[in-house]
PDB file of C-alpha atoms and ligand atoms in Angstrom:
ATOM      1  CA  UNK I   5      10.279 -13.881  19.885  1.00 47.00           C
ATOM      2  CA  UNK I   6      13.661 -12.373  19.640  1.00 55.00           C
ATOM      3  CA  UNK I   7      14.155 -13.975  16.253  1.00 76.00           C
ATOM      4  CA  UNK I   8      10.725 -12.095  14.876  1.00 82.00           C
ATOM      5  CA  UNK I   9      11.180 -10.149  11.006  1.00 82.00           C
ATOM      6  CA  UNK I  10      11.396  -6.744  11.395  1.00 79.00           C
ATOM      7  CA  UNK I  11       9.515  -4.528   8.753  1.00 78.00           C
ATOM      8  CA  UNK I  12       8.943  -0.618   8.138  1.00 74.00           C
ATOM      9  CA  UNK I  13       5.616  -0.293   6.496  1.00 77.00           C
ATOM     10  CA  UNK I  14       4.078   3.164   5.694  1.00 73.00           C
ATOM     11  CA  UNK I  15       0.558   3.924   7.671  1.00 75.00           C
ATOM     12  CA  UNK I  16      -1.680   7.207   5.771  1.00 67.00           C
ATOM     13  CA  UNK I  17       2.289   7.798   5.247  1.00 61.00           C
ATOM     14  CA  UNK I  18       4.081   7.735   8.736  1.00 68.00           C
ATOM     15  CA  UNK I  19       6.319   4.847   9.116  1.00 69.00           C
ATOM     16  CA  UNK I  20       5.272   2.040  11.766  1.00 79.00           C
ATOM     17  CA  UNK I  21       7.728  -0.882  12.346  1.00 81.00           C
ATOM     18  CA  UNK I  22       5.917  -4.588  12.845  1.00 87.00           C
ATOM     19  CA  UNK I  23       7.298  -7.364  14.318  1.00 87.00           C
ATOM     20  CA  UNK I  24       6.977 -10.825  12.360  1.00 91.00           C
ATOM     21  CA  UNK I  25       5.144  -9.828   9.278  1.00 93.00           C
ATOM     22  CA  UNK I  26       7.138 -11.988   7.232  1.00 91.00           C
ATOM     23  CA  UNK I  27       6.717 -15.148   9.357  1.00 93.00           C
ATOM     24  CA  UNK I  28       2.794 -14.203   9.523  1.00 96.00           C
ATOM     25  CA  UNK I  29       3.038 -14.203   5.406  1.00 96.00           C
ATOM     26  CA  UNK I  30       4.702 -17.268   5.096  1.00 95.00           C
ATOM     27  CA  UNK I  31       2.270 -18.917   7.811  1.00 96.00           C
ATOM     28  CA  UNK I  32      -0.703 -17.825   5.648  1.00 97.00           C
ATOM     29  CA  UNK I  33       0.978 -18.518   1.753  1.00 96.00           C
ATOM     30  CA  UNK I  34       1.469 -21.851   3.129  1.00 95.00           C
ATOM     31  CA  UNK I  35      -1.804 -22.668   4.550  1.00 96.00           C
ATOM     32  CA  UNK I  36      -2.993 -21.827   0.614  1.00 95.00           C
ATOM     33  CA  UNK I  37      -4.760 -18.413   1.404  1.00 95.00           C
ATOM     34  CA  UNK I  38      -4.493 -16.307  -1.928  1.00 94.00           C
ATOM     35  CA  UNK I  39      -4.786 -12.222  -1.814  1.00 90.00           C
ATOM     36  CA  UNK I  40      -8.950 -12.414  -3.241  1.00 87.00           C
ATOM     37  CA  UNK I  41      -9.876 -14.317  -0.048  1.00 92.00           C
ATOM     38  CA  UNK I  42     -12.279 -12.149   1.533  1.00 91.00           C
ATOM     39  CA  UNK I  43     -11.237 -13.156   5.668  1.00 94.00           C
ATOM     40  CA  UNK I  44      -7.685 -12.008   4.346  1.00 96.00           C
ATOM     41  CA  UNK I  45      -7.652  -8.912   5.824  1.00 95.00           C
ATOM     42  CA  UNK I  46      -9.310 -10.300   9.399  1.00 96.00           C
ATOM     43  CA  UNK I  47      -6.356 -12.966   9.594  1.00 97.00           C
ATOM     44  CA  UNK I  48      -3.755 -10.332   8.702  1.00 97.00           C
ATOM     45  CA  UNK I  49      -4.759  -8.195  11.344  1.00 96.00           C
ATOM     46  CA  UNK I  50      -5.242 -11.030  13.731  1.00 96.00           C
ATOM     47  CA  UNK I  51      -1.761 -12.299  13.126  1.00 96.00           C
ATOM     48  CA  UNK I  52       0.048  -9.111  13.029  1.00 95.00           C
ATOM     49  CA  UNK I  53      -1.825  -8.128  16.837  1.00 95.00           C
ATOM     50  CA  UNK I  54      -0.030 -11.223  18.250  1.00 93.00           C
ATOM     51  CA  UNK I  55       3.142  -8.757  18.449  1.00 91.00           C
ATOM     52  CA  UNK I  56       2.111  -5.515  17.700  1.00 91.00           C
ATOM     53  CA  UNK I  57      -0.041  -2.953  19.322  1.00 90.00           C
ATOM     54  CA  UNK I  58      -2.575  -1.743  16.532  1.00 89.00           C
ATOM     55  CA  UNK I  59      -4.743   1.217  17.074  1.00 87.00           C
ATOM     56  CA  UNK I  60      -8.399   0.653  16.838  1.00 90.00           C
ATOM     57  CA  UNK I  61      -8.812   3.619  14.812  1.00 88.00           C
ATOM     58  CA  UNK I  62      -5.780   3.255  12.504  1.00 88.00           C
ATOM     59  CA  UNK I  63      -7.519  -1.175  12.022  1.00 91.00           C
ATOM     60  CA  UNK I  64      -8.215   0.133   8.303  1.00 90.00           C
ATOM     61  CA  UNK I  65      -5.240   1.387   7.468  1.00 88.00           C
ATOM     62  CA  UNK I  66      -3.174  -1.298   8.257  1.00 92.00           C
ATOM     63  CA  UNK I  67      -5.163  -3.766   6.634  1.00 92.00           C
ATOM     64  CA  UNK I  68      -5.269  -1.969   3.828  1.00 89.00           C
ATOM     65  CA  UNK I  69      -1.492  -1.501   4.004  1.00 89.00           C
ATOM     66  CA  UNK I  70      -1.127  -5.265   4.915  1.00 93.00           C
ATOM     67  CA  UNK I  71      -3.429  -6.753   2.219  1.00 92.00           C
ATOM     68  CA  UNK I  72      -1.494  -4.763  -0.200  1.00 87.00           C
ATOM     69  CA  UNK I  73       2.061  -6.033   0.648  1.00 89.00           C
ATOM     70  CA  UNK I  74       0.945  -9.745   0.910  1.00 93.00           C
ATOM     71  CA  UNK I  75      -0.249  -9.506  -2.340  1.00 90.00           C
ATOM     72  CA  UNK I  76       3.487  -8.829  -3.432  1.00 85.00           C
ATOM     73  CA  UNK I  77       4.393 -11.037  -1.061  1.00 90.00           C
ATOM     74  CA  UNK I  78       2.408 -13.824  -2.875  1.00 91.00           C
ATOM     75  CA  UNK I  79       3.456 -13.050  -6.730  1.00 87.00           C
ATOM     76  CA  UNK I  80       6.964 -13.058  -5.107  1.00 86.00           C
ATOM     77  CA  UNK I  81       6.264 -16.469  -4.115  1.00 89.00           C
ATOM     78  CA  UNK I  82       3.862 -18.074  -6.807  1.00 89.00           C
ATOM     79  CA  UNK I  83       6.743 -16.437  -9.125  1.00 83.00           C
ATOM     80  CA  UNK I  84       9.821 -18.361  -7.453  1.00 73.00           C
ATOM     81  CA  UNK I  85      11.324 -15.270  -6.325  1.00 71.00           C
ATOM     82  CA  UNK I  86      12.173 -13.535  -3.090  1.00 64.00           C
ATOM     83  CA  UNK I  87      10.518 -10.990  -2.189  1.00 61.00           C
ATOM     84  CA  UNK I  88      12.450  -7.594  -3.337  1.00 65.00           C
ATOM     85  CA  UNK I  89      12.784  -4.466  -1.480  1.00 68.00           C
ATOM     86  CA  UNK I  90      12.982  -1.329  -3.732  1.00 75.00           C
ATOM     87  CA  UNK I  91      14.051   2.013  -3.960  1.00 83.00           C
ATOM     88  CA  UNK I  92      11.408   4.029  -4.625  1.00 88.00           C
ATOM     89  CA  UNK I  93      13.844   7.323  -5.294  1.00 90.00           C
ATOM     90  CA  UNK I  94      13.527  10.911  -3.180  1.00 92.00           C
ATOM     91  CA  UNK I  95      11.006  13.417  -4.254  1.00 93.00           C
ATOM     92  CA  UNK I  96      12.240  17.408  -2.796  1.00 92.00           C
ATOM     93  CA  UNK I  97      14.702  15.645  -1.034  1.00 91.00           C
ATOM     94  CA  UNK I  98      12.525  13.138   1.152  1.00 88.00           C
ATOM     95  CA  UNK I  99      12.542   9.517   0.838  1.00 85.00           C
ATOM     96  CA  UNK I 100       9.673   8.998  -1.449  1.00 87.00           C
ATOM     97  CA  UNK I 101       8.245   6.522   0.807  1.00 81.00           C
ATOM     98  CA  UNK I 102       7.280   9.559   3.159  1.00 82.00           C
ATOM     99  CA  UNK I 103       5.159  11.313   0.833  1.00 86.00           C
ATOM    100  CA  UNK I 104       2.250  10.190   1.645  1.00 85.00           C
ATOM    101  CA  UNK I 105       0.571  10.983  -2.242  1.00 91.00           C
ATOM    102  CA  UNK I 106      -0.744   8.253  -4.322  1.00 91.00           C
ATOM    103  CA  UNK I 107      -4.130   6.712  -5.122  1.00 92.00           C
ATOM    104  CA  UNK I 108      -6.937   5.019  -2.514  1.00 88.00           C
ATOM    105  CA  UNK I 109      -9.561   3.123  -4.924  1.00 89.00           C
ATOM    106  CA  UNK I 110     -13.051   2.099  -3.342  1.00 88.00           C
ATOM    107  CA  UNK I 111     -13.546  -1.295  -3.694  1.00 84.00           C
ATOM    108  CA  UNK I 112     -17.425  -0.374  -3.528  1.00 88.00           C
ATOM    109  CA  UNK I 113     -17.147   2.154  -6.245  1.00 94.00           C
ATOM    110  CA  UNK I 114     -14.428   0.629  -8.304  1.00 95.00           C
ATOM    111  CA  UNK I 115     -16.347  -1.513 -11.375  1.00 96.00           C
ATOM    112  CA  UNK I 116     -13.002  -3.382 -12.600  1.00 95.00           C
ATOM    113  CA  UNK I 117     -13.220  -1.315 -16.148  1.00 97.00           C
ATOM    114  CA  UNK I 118      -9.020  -1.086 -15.857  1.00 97.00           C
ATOM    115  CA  UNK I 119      -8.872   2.664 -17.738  1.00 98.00           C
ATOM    116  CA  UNK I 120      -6.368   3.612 -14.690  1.00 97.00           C
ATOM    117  CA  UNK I 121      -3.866   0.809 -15.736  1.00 97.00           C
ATOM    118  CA  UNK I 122      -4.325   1.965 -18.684  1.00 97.00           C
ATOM    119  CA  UNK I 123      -3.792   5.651 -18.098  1.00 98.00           C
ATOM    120  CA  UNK I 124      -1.048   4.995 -15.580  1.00 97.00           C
ATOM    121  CA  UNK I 125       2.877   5.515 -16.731  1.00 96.00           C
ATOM    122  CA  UNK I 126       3.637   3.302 -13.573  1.00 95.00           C
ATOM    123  CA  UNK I 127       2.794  -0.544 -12.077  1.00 91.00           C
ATOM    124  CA  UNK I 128       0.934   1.014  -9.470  1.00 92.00           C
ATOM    125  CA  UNK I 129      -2.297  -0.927 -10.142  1.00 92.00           C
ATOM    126  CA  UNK I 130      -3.010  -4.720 -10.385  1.00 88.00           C
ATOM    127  CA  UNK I 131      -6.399  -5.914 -10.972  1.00 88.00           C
ATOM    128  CA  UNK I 132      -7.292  -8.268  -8.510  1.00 81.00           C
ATOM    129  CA  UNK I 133      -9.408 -12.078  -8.559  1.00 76.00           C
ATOM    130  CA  UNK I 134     -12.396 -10.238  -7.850  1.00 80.00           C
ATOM    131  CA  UNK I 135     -12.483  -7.972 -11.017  1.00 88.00           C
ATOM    132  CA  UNK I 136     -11.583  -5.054  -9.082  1.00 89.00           C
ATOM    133  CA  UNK I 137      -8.120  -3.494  -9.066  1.00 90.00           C
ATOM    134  CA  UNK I 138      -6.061  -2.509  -6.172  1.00 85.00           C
ATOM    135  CA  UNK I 139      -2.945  -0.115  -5.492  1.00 86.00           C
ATOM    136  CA  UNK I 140       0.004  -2.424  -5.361  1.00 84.00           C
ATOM    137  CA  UNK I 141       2.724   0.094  -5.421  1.00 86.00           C
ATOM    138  CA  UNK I 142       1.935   3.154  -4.166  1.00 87.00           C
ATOM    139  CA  UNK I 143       4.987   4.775  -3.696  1.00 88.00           C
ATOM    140  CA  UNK I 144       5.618   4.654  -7.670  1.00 93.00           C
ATOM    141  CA  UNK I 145       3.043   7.051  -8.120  1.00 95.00           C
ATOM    142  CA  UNK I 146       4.434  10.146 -10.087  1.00 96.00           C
ATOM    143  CA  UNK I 147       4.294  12.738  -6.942  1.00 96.00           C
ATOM    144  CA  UNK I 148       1.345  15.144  -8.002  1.00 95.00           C
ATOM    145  CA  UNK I 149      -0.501  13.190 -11.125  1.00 97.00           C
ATOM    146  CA  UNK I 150      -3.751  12.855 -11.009  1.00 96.00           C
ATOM    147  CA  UNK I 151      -4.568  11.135 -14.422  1.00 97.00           C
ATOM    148  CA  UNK I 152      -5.971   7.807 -12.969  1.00 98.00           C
ATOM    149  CA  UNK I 153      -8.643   9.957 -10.677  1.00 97.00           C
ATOM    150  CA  UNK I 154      -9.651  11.596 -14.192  1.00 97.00           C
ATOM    151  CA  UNK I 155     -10.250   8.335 -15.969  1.00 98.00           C
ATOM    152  CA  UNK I 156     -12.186   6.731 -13.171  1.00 98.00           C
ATOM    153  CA  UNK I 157     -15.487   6.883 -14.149  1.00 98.00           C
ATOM    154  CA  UNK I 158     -17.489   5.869 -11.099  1.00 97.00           C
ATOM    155  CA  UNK I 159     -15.047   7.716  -9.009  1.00 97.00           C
ATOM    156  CA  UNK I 160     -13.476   5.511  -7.422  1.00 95.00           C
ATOM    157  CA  UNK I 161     -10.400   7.320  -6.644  1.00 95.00           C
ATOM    158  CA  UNK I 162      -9.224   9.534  -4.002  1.00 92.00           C
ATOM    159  CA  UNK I 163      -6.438  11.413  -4.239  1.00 93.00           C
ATOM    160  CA  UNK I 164      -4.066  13.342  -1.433  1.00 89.00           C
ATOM    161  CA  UNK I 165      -5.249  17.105  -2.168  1.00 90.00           C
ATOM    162  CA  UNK I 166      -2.150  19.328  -4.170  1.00 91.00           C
ATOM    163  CA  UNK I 167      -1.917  21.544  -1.009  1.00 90.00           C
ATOM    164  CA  UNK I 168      -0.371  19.181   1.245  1.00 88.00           C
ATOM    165  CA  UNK I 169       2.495  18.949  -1.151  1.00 91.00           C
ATOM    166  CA  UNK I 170       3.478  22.552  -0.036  1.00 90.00           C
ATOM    167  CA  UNK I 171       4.862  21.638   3.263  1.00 86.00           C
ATOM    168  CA  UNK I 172       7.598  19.134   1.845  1.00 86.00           C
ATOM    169  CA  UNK I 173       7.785  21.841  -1.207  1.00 84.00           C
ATOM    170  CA  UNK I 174       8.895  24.613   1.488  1.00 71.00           C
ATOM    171  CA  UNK I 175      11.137  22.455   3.240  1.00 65.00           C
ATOM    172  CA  UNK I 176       8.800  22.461   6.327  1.00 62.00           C
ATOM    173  CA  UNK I 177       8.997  18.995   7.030  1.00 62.00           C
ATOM    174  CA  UNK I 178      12.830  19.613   7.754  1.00 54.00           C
ATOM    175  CA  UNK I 179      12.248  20.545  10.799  1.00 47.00           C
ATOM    176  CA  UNK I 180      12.050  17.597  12.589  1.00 43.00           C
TER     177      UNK I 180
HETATM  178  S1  SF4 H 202     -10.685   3.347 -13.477  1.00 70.86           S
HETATM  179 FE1  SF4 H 202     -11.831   3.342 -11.557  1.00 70.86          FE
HETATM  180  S2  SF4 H 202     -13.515   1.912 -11.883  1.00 70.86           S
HETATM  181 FE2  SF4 H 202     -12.004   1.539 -13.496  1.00 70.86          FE
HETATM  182  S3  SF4 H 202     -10.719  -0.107 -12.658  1.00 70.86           S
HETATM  183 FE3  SF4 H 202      -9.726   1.814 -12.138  1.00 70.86          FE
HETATM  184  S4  SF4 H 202     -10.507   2.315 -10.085  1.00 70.86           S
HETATM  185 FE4  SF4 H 202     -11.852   0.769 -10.927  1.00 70.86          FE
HETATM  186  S1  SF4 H 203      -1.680   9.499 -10.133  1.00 70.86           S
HETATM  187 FE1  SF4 H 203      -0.646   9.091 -12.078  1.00 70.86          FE
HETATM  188  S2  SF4 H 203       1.180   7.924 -11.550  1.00 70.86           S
HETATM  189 FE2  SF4 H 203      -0.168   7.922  -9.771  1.00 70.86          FE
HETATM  190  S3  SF4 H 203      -1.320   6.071  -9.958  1.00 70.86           S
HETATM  191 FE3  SF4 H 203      -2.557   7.635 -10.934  1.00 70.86          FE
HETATM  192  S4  SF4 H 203      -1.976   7.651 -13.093  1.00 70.86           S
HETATM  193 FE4  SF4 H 203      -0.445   6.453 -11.966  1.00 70.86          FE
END
């Protein structure tokens, strides 16, 4: 237990630390499950609950959160390499990993068409096994673009609203 991984991952953009994440990976990669498997998400959360306290109401999030890192997890594998931790830069002085602004797509909305990978300066997207895509790196997002929410069709696309940029604008966030 002692010997767990430790990893910060960001939840609707506050950091939450998780306790053997990368042995719960490497359990899963091995036992052959690949990122389109639809009981994915159930096993992730199931695994990650063995040493973590997850809030019912926050179950979402984290999936979403977790689905989207094993996917790296598993191109880092399936590609030979080890999996990388980057440096996503600062944006107004904050680690951009705290700003919580980049795209949610709706895998019920979202028809696969790819125009936001193609309107997208950044790897943010990866289309997925099931022909939709998914947000693989959020935190490369250009802080404030919106293009990928104007190309989407169906609307599949949320986006953080502008406002909530003010408060790390204004330095409010300082604060704490
Ligand atoms: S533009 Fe919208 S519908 Fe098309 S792939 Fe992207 S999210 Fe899906
Ligand atoms: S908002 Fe801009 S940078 Fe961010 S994912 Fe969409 S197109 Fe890419």
């Amino acid at each position: 237990m002692g010997n767990l991984s430790y990893r910060m991952i960001y939840i609707g953009g506050a950091p939450a630390g998780l306790l053997g994440v990368d042995e719960l990976f490497n359990v899963l990669f091995e036992a052959g499950m690949t990122p389109g498997d639809e009981n994915l998400g159930e096993k992730l959360i199931k695994g990650v609950k063995k040493h973590n306290f997850v809030p019912k109401p926050a179950i979402k999030d984290y999936q979403d959160v977790l689905l989207r890192e094993y996917l790296k997890y598993y191109h880092a594998r399936t590609g030979g390499e080890a999996p990388v931790t980057r440096d996503y830069g600062q944006w107004e002085g904050y680690p951009r990993e705290h700003i919580p602004w980049f795209p949610t797509v709706s895998e019920e909305l979202c028809n696969g068409c790819g125009k936001c990978i193609e309107v997208c300066p950044k790897d943010v997207f990866q289309p997925m096994e099931n022909g939709k895509v998914m947000v693989i790196e959020p935190f490369l997002c250009i802080v404030g673009c919106c293009f990928c929410k104007s190309a989407c069709d169906p609307k599949a696309i949320l986006m953080p609203q502008r406002e909530m940029l003010d408060q790390y604008r204004h330095g409010q966030m300082h604060a704490t």
